[in-house]
Amino acid sequence: MSKLSAWFGGTFDPIHNGHLHCAREIASLLDLENVTLLPNNVPPHRPQPEVSAAQRVEILKRAIKNDPLFLIDSRELERDTPSWTIDTLTLLREEVGAEAPLAFIIGQDSLLSINQWERWQEILEYCHLVVAQRPGYSSQHADHKVQSWITRHVTDADSLQHKPCGGIFLADTSLYTISATDIRRRLHHGLSCQDLLPDAVIEYIAETGLYRPR
Ligand code: ATP
């Protein structure tokens, strides 16, 4: 059976050390060769990103420079229609084949809003969900039915490698109190983002004047 491949979707407005450190920890826990970053174009249930798609990709490129773990898949940015995760997963599944294990990485906050995703109950027919811990978010879904769906699918790291899809792996990642919202706010106020963003991203944002103080 082929190795587990992993995609990590996000608005990445901008990508930050919370994303990168969690992805690296997950890669080490699951022995991943790569983590493919999948920037979203028009996340249907979220406010629009502050900078353009092209700029978010430029930031991604700088963030992962010199780290061969990461790849970028910008397919969702090339579509005009809303990028439902289920549609992208359908395409990824076609590409990797029916038997290949495939993981989609999300944070705990995203797991708590999973029932707002388009055709959410079908997601696990295409991939495993690998969930990074996120400080400040409950470990339980407020809706009992959704929580019991989650509990029913929770699995261990080993099964992710041996089944193509269907599991939810709650990864024991470190807690990173970092969010893009807070970073944008800090940048708007001219505050330092040292340790929150990779140095190359801090430099790029300073050079280009993105997220400039308001
Ligand atoms: P915003 O503050 O704008 O909502 P964000 O920091 O949550 O942004 P996104 O690009 O929306 O970043 O997140 C992409 C994915 O990464 C989501 O599944 C989210 O749960 C996860 N994620 C983001 N920050 C962290 C973090 N600090 N720890 C763990 N997971 C995270």
GROMACS .gro file of N, CA, C and O in nm, residues 77-169:
model
  372
   77LEU      N    1  -0.715   2.805  -0.583
   77LEU     CA    2  -0.703   2.947  -0.621
   77LEU      C    3  -0.727   2.966  -0.770
   77LEU      O    4  -0.747   3.076  -0.817
   78GLU      N    5  -0.724   2.855  -0.843
   78GLU     CA    6  -0.740   2.864  -0.988
   78GLU      C    7  -0.887   2.851  -1.029
   78GLU      O    8  -0.920   2.863  -1.146
   79ARG      N    9  -0.974   2.826  -0.932
   79ARG     CA   10  -1.117   2.813  -0.965
   79ARG      C   11  -1.191   2.940  -0.930
   79ARG      O   12  -1.154   3.011  -0.838
   80ASP      N   13  -1.300   2.966  -1.005
   80ASP     CA   14  -1.381   3.084  -0.975
   80ASP      C   15  -1.489   3.051  -0.872
   80ASP      O   16  -1.539   3.137  -0.803
   81THR      N   17  -1.525   2.925  -0.869
   81THR     CA   18  -1.635   2.884  -0.782
   81THR      C   19  -1.585   2.865  -0.638
   81THR      O   20  -1.465   2.846  -0.618
   82PRO      N   21  -1.674   2.868  -0.541
   82PRO     CA   22  -1.631   2.844  -0.403
   82PRO      C   23  -1.562   2.708  -0.392
   82PRO      O   24  -1.603   2.611  -0.455
   83SER      N   25  -1.457   2.706  -0.313
   83SER     CA   26  -1.381   2.581  -0.305
   83SER      C   27  -1.430   2.499  -0.187
   83SER      O   28  -1.378   2.510  -0.077
   84TRP      N   29  -1.532   2.419  -0.210
   84TRP     CA   30  -1.577   2.328  -0.105
   84TRP      C   31  -1.470   2.223  -0.086
   84TRP      O   32  -1.420   2.164  -0.185
   85THR      N   33  -1.436   2.195   0.037
   85THR     CA   34  -1.332   2.095   0.066
   85THR      C   35  -1.369   1.959   0.006
   85THR      O   36  -1.283   1.888  -0.047
   86ILE      N   37  -1.498   1.926   0.012
   86ILE     CA   38  -1.541   1.795  -0.039
   86ILE      C   39  -1.509   1.781  -0.189
   86ILE      O   40  -1.472   1.674  -0.236
   87ASP      N   41  -1.521   1.891  -0.263
   87ASP     CA   42  -1.491   1.886  -0.408
   87ASP      C   43  -1.341   1.862  -0.430
   87ASP      O   44  -1.301   1.784  -0.516
   88THR      N   45  -1.259   1.933  -0.353
   88THR     CA   46  -1.114   1.915  -0.366
   88THR      C   47  -1.075   1.773  -0.325
   88THR      O   48  -0.992   1.709  -0.390
   89LEU      N   49  -1.137   1.724  -0.217
   89LEU     CA   50  -1.105   1.587  -0.173
   89LEU      C   51  -1.144   1.484  -0.279
   89LEU      O   52  -1.074   1.385  -0.298
   90THR      N   53  -1.255   1.511  -0.348
   90THR     CA   54  -1.297   1.419  -0.456
   90THR      C   55  -1.188   1.413  -0.564
   90THR      O   56  -1.152   1.304  -0.611
   91LEU      N   57  -1.135   1.529  -0.599
   91LEU     CA   58  -1.029   1.534  -0.700
   91LEU      C   59  -0.902   1.465  -0.651
   91LEU      O   60  -0.839   1.387  -0.723
   92LEU      N   61  -0.867   1.493  -0.526
   92LEU     CA   62  -0.745   1.432  -0.470
   92LEU      C   63  -0.758   1.280  -0.467
   92LEU      O   64  -0.665   1.208  -0.499
   93ARG      N   65  -0.876   1.234  -0.429
   93ARG     CA   66  -0.899   1.089  -0.423
   93ARG      C   67  -0.883   1.027  -0.561
   93ARG      O   68  -0.822   0.920  -0.577
   94GLU      N   69  -0.937   1.095  -0.663
   94GLU     CA   70  -0.921   1.043  -0.800
   94GLU      C   71  -0.773   1.034  -0.836
   94GLU      O   72  -0.728   0.939  -0.899
   95GLU      N   73  -0.698   1.135  -0.793
   95GLU     CA   74  -0.556   1.140  -0.829
   95GLU      C   75  -0.473   1.032  -0.758
   95GLU      O   76  -0.386   0.971  -0.819
   96VAL      N   77  -0.498   1.013  -0.628
   96VAL     CA   78  -0.414   0.918  -0.555
   96VAL      C   79  -0.460   0.773  -0.575
   96VAL      O   80  -0.384   0.679  -0.551
   97GLY      N   81  -0.586   0.756  -0.619
   97GLY     CA   82  -0.640   0.622  -0.637
   97GLY      C   83  -0.719   0.578  -0.516
   97GLY      O   84  -0.701   0.632  -0.406
   98ALA      N   85  -0.805   0.479  -0.534
   98ALA     CA   86  -0.902   0.441  -0.431
   98ALA      C   87  -0.838   0.385  -0.304
   98ALA      O   88  -0.893   0.398  -0.195
   99GLU      N   89  -0.722   0.324  -0.319
   99GLU     CA   90  -0.665   0.251  -0.204
   99GLU      C   91  -0.563   0.330  -0.123
   99GLU      O   92  -0.526   0.290  -0.013
  100ALA      N   93  -0.515   0.442  -0.177
  100ALA     CA   94  -0.405   0.514  -0.111
  100ALA      C   95  -0.455   0.589   0.013
  100ALA      O   96  -0.556   0.659   0.007
  101PRO      N   97  -0.384   0.575   0.126
  101PRO     CA   98  -0.426   0.650   0.244
  101PRO      C   99  -0.402   0.801   0.227
  101PRO      O  100  -0.295   0.842   0.183
  102LEU      N  101  -0.503   0.877   0.261
  102LEU     CA  102  -0.499   1.022   0.239
  102LEU      C  103  -0.547   1.093   0.365
  102LEU      O  104  -0.650   1.054   0.422
  103ALA      N  105  -0.472   1.192   0.409
  103ALA     CA  106  -0.511   1.264   0.531
  103ALA      C  107  -0.533   1.411   0.501
  103ALA      O  108  -0.463   1.470   0.419
  104PHE      N  109  -0.630   1.468   0.570
  104PHE     CA  110  -0.655   1.611   0.561
  104PHE      C  111  -0.637   1.667   0.702
  104PHE      O  112  -0.702   1.623   0.796
  105ILE      N  113  -0.544   1.762   0.714
  105ILE     CA  114  -0.509   1.817   0.845
  105ILE      C  115  -0.596   1.939   0.876
  105ILE      O  116  -0.610   2.027   0.790
  106ILE      N  117  -0.650   1.943   0.995
  106ILE     CA  118  -0.726   2.060   1.041
  106ILE      C  119  -0.692   2.085   1.188
  106ILE      O  120  -0.637   1.998   1.255
  107GLY      N  121  -0.728   2.202   1.237
  107GLY     CA  122  -0.713   2.231   1.379
  107GLY      C  123  -0.842   2.195   1.453
  107GLY      O  124  -0.948   2.178   1.391
  108GLN      N  125  -0.832   2.188   1.586
  108GLN     CA  126  -0.949   2.152   1.668
  108GLN      C  127  -1.066   2.247   1.645
  108GLN      O  128  -1.182   2.205   1.644
  109ASP      N  129  -1.039   2.374   1.621
  109ASP     CA  130  -1.149   2.469   1.596
  109ASP      C  131  -1.224   2.431   1.469
  109ASP      O  132  -1.347   2.443   1.463
  110SER      N  133  -1.152   2.383   1.369
  110SER     CA  134  -1.219   2.341   1.245
  110SER      C  135  -1.302   2.214   1.268
  110SER      O  136  -1.410   2.199   1.212
  111LEU      N  137  -1.249   2.125   1.353
  111LEU     CA  138  -1.328   2.004   1.383
  111LEU      C  139  -1.460   2.044   1.449
  111LEU      O  140  -1.564   1.984   1.424
  112LEU      N  141  -1.455   2.149   1.532
  112LEU     CA  142  -1.577   2.191   1.603
  112LEU      C  143  -1.679   2.256   1.510
  112LEU      O  144  -1.793   2.276   1.548
  113SER      N  145  -1.633   2.294   1.388
  113SER     CA  146  -1.732   2.351   1.294
  113SER      C  147  -1.752   2.260   1.174
  113SER      O  148  -1.807   2.301   1.072
  114ILE      N  149  -1.709   2.135   1.188
  114ILE     CA  150  -1.715   2.041   1.075
  114ILE      C  151  -1.857   2.027   1.019
  114ILE      O  152  -1.877   2.011   0.899
  115ASN      N  153  -1.957   2.035   1.108
  115ASN     CA  154  -2.094   2.015   1.062
  115ASN      C  155  -2.147   2.135   0.982
  115ASN      O  156  -2.258   2.132   0.932
  116GLN      N  157  -2.062   2.239   0.967
  116GLN     CA  158  -2.102   2.350   0.878
  116GLN      C  159  -2.040   2.334   0.740
  116GLN      O  160  -2.063   2.413   0.650
  117TRP      N  161  -1.955   2.233   0.724
  117TRP     CA  162  -1.892   2.211   0.594
  117TRP      C  163  -1.994   2.148   0.499
  117TRP      O  164  -2.080   2.071   0.542
  118GLU      N  165  -1.979   2.179   0.372
  118GLU     CA  166  -2.064   2.120   0.270
  118GLU      C  167  -2.050   1.966   0.274
  118GLU      O  168  -1.937   1.915   0.277
  119ARG      N  169  -2.162   1.895   0.279
  119ARG     CA  170  -2.164   1.747   0.278
  119ARG      C  171  -2.064   1.687   0.377
  119ARG      O  172  -1.986   1.597   0.343
  120TRP      N  173  -2.067   1.743   0.499
  120TRP     CA  174  -1.963   1.708   0.595
  120TRP      C  175  -1.956   1.560   0.629
  120TRP      O  176  -1.848   1.506   0.652
  121GLN      N  177  -2.072   1.494   0.627
  121GLN     CA  178  -2.068   1.352   0.667
  121GLN      C  179  -2.003   1.263   0.561
  121GLN      O  180  -1.974   1.148   0.587
  122GLU      N  181  -1.980   1.321   0.443
  122GLU     CA  182  -1.914   1.242   0.336
  122GLU      C  183  -1.762   1.258   0.336
  122GLU      O  184  -1.692   1.185   0.266
  123ILE      N  185  -1.714   1.357   0.413
  123ILE     CA  186  -1.570   1.389   0.410
  123ILE      C  187  -1.485   1.264   0.433
  123ILE      O  188  -1.386   1.240   0.363
  124LEU      N  189  -1.528   1.184   0.532
  124LEU     CA  190  -1.445   1.067   0.570
  124LEU      C  191  -1.451   0.954   0.467
  124LEU      O  192  -1.381   0.855   0.479
  125GLU      N  193  -1.537   0.969   0.366
  125GLU     CA  194  -1.536   0.870   0.256
  125GLU      C  195  -1.418   0.896   0.164
  125GLU      O  196  -1.386   0.813   0.078
  126TYR      N  197  -1.357   1.012   0.179
  126TYR     CA  198  -1.247   1.050   0.090
  126TYR      C  199  -1.111   1.054   0.160
  126TYR      O  200  -1.008   1.040   0.095
  127CYS      N  201  -1.110   1.083   0.290
  127CYS     CA  202  -0.982   1.102   0.360
  127CYS      C  203  -0.997   1.066   0.508
  127CYS      O  204  -1.107   1.041   0.555
  128HIS      N  205  -0.884   1.067   0.575
  128HIS     CA  206  -0.883   1.069   0.721
  128HIS      C  207  -0.873   1.216   0.760
  128HIS      O  208  -0.816   1.297   0.687
  129LEU      N  209  -0.924   1.250   0.877
  129LEU     CA  210  -0.899   1.383   0.931
  129LEU      C  211  -0.793   1.370   1.039
  129LEU      O  212  -0.804   1.283   1.128
  130VAL      N  213  -0.692   1.453   1.031
  130VAL     CA  214  -0.589   1.457   1.134
  130VAL      C  215  -0.603   1.592   1.202
  130VAL      O  216  -0.596   1.697   1.136
  131VAL      N  217  -0.630   1.591   1.332
  131VAL     CA  218  -0.669   1.713   1.401
  131VAL      C  219  -0.558   1.759   1.496
  131VAL      O  220  -0.517   1.685   1.586
  132ALA      N  221  -0.510   1.881   1.473
  132ALA     CA  222  -0.411   1.941   1.563
  132ALA      C  223  -0.484   2.005   1.680
  132ALA      O  224  -0.593   2.062   1.663
  133GLN      N  225  -0.424   1.999   1.798
  133GLN     CA  226  -0.484   2.066   1.914
  133GLN      C  227  -0.477   2.216   1.893
  133GLN      O  228  -0.387   2.266   1.826
  134ARG      N  229  -0.571   2.286   1.950
  134ARG     CA  230  -0.565   2.432   1.942
  134ARG      C  231  -0.611   2.488   2.075
  134ARG      O  232  -0.723   2.459   2.119
  135PRO      N  233  -0.525   2.569   2.140
  135PRO     CA  234  -0.561   2.618   2.273
  135PRO      C  235  -0.688   2.703   2.267
  135PRO      O  236  -0.710   2.777   2.171
  136GLY      N  237  -0.768   2.689   2.371
  136GLY     CA  238  -0.887   2.774   2.382
  136GLY      C  239  -1.011   2.712   2.319
  136GLY      O  240  -1.118   2.773   2.322
  137TYR      N  241  -1.000   2.593   2.262
  137TYR     CA  242  -1.117   2.530   2.200
  137TYR      C  243  -1.152   2.402   2.274
  137TYR      O  244  -1.062   2.326   2.315
  138SER      N  245  -1.280   2.379   2.290
  138SER     CA  246  -1.328   2.261   2.363
  138SER      C  247  -1.282   2.133   2.294
  138SER      O  248  -1.264   2.129   2.173
  139SER      N  249  -1.267   2.028   2.375
  139SER     CA  250  -1.232   1.899   2.316
  139SER      C  251  -1.357   1.825   2.271
  139SER      O  252  -1.350   1.721   2.207
  140GLN      N  253  -1.474   1.880   2.306
  140GLN     CA  254  -1.601   1.815   2.272
  140GLN      C  255  -1.687   1.907   2.187
  140GLN      O  256  -1.694   2.028   2.213
  141HIS      N  257  -1.757   1.851   2.091
  141HIS     CA  258  -1.851   1.930   2.012
  141HIS      C  259  -1.977   1.955   2.095
  141HIS      O  260  -2.022   1.866   2.169
  142ALA      N  261  -2.031   2.076   2.082
  142ALA     CA  262  -2.148   2.112   2.162
  142ALA      C  263  -2.271   2.028   2.123
  142ALA      O  264  -2.359   2.004   2.206
  143ASP      N  265  -2.276   1.986   2.000
  143ASP     CA  266  -2.389   1.907   1.952
  143ASP      C  267  -2.360   1.757   1.975
  143ASP      O  268  -2.264   1.703   1.922
  144HIS      N  269  -2.445   1.692   2.055
  144HIS     CA  270  -2.418   1.553   2.093
  144HIS      C  271  -2.409   1.460   1.973
  144HIS      O  272  -2.330   1.367   1.971
  145LYS      N  273  -2.493   1.488   1.873
  145LYS     CA  274  -2.493   1.399   1.756
  145LYS      C  275  -2.362   1.410   1.679
  145LYS      O  276  -2.306   1.312   1.633
  146VAL      N  277  -2.314   1.535   1.666
  146VAL     CA  278  -2.188   1.555   1.594
  146VAL      C  279  -2.074   1.494   1.675
  146VAL      O  280  -1.986   1.426   1.621
  147GLN      N  281  -2.077   1.514   1.808
  147GLN     CA  282  -1.972   1.457   1.892
  147GLN      C  283  -1.973   1.304   1.882
  147GLN      O  284  -1.867   1.242   1.876
  148SER      N  285  -2.089   1.245   1.875
  148SER     CA  286  -2.089   1.098   1.868
  148SER      C  287  -2.041   1.052   1.730
  148SER      O  288  -1.976   0.948   1.719
  149TRP      N  289  -2.067   1.131   1.627
  149TRP     CA  290  -2.008   1.101   1.493
  149TRP      C  291  -1.855   1.105   1.502
  149TRP      O  292  -1.786   1.016   1.452
  150ILE      N  293  -1.804   1.209   1.570
  150ILE     CA  294  -1.659   1.223   1.585
  150ILE      C  295  -1.603   1.101   1.661
  150ILE      O  296  -1.512   1.033   1.615
  151THR      N  297  -1.663   1.075   1.777
  151THR     CA  298  -1.614   0.966   1.863
  151THR      C  299  -1.613   0.832   1.789
  151THR      O  300  -1.520   0.753   1.802
  152ARG      N  301  -1.718   0.811   1.710
  152ARG     CA  302  -1.729   0.685   1.635
  152ARG      C  303  -1.614   0.665   1.537
  152ARG      O  304  -1.580   0.553   1.502
  153HIS      N  305  -1.559   0.777   1.490
  153HIS     CA  306  -1.456   0.765   1.387
  153HIS      C  307  -1.313   0.782   1.439
  153HIS      O  308  -1.218   0.766   1.361
  154VAL      N  309  -1.299   0.814   1.567
  154VAL     CA  310  -1.163   0.837   1.620
  154VAL      C  311  -1.081   0.709   1.605
  154VAL      O  312  -1.129   0.598   1.631
  155THR      N  313  -0.959   0.726   1.558
  155THR     CA  314  -0.875   0.610   1.529
  155THR      C  315  -0.731   0.636   1.574
  155THR      O  316  -0.699   0.747   1.619
  156ASP      N  317  -0.644   0.535   1.560
  156ASP     CA  318  -0.504   0.554   1.601
  156ASP      C  319  -0.416   0.580   1.478
  156ASP      O  320  -0.458   0.562   1.364
  157ALA      N  321  -0.292   0.620   1.508
  157ALA     CA  322  -0.201   0.659   1.400
  157ALA      C  323  -0.177   0.544   1.302
  157ALA      O  324  -0.169   0.565   1.181
  158ASP      N  325  -0.170   0.424   1.355
  158ASP     CA  326  -0.138   0.309   1.272
  158ASP      C  327  -0.246   0.284   1.166
  158ASP      O  328  -0.214   0.255   1.050
  159SER      N  329  -0.372   0.297   1.207
  159SER     CA  330  -0.480   0.270   1.110
  159SER      C  331  -0.479   0.368   0.994
  159SER      O  332  -0.528   0.337   0.886
  160LEU      N  333  -0.426   0.488   1.020
  160LEU     CA  334  -0.423   0.588   0.911
  160LEU      C  335  -0.339   0.536   0.795
  160LEU      O  336  -0.366   0.568   0.680
  161GLN      N  337  -0.238   0.460   0.829
  161GLN     CA  338  -0.147   0.412   0.724
  161GLN      C  339  -0.207   0.293   0.649
  161GLN      O  340  -0.169   0.266   0.537
  162HIS      N  341  -0.300   0.224   0.712
  162HIS     CA  342  -0.348   0.098   0.654
  162HIS      C  343  -0.486   0.106   0.592
  162HIS      O  344  -0.533   0.009   0.532
  163LYS      N  345  -0.554   0.218   0.611
  163LYS     CA  346  -0.685   0.234   0.547
  163LYS      C  347  -0.682   0.360   0.463
  163LYS      O  348  -0.615   0.457   0.502
  164PRO      N  349  -0.754   0.363   0.352
  164PRO     CA  350  -0.748   0.482   0.266
  164PRO      C  351  -0.814   0.606   0.329
  164PRO      O  352  -0.771   0.719   0.303
  165CYS      N  353  -0.915   0.585   0.413
  165CYS     CA  354  -0.994   0.699   0.464
  165CYS      C  355  -1.077   0.652   0.582
  165CYS      O  356  -1.073   0.536   0.619
  166GLY      N  357  -1.153   0.743   0.641
  166GLY     CA  358  -1.254   0.701   0.738
  166GLY      C  359  -1.221   0.725   0.884
  166GLY      O  360  -1.306   0.708   0.970
  167GLY      N  361  -1.096   0.767   0.915
  167GLY     CA  362  -1.061   0.784   1.055
  167GLY      C  363  -1.043   0.931   1.094
  167GLY      O  364  -1.015   1.016   1.009
  168ILE      N  365  -1.061   0.957   1.222
  168ILE     CA  366  -1.027   1.090   1.276
  168ILE      C  367  -0.916   1.066   1.379
  168ILE      O  368  -0.935   0.992   1.476
  169PHE      N  369  -0.801   1.124   1.353
  169PHE     CA  370  -0.686   1.106   1.443
  169PHE      C  371  -0.664   1.236   1.519
  169PHE      O  372  -0.638   1.340   1.459
   0.00000   0.00000   0.00000
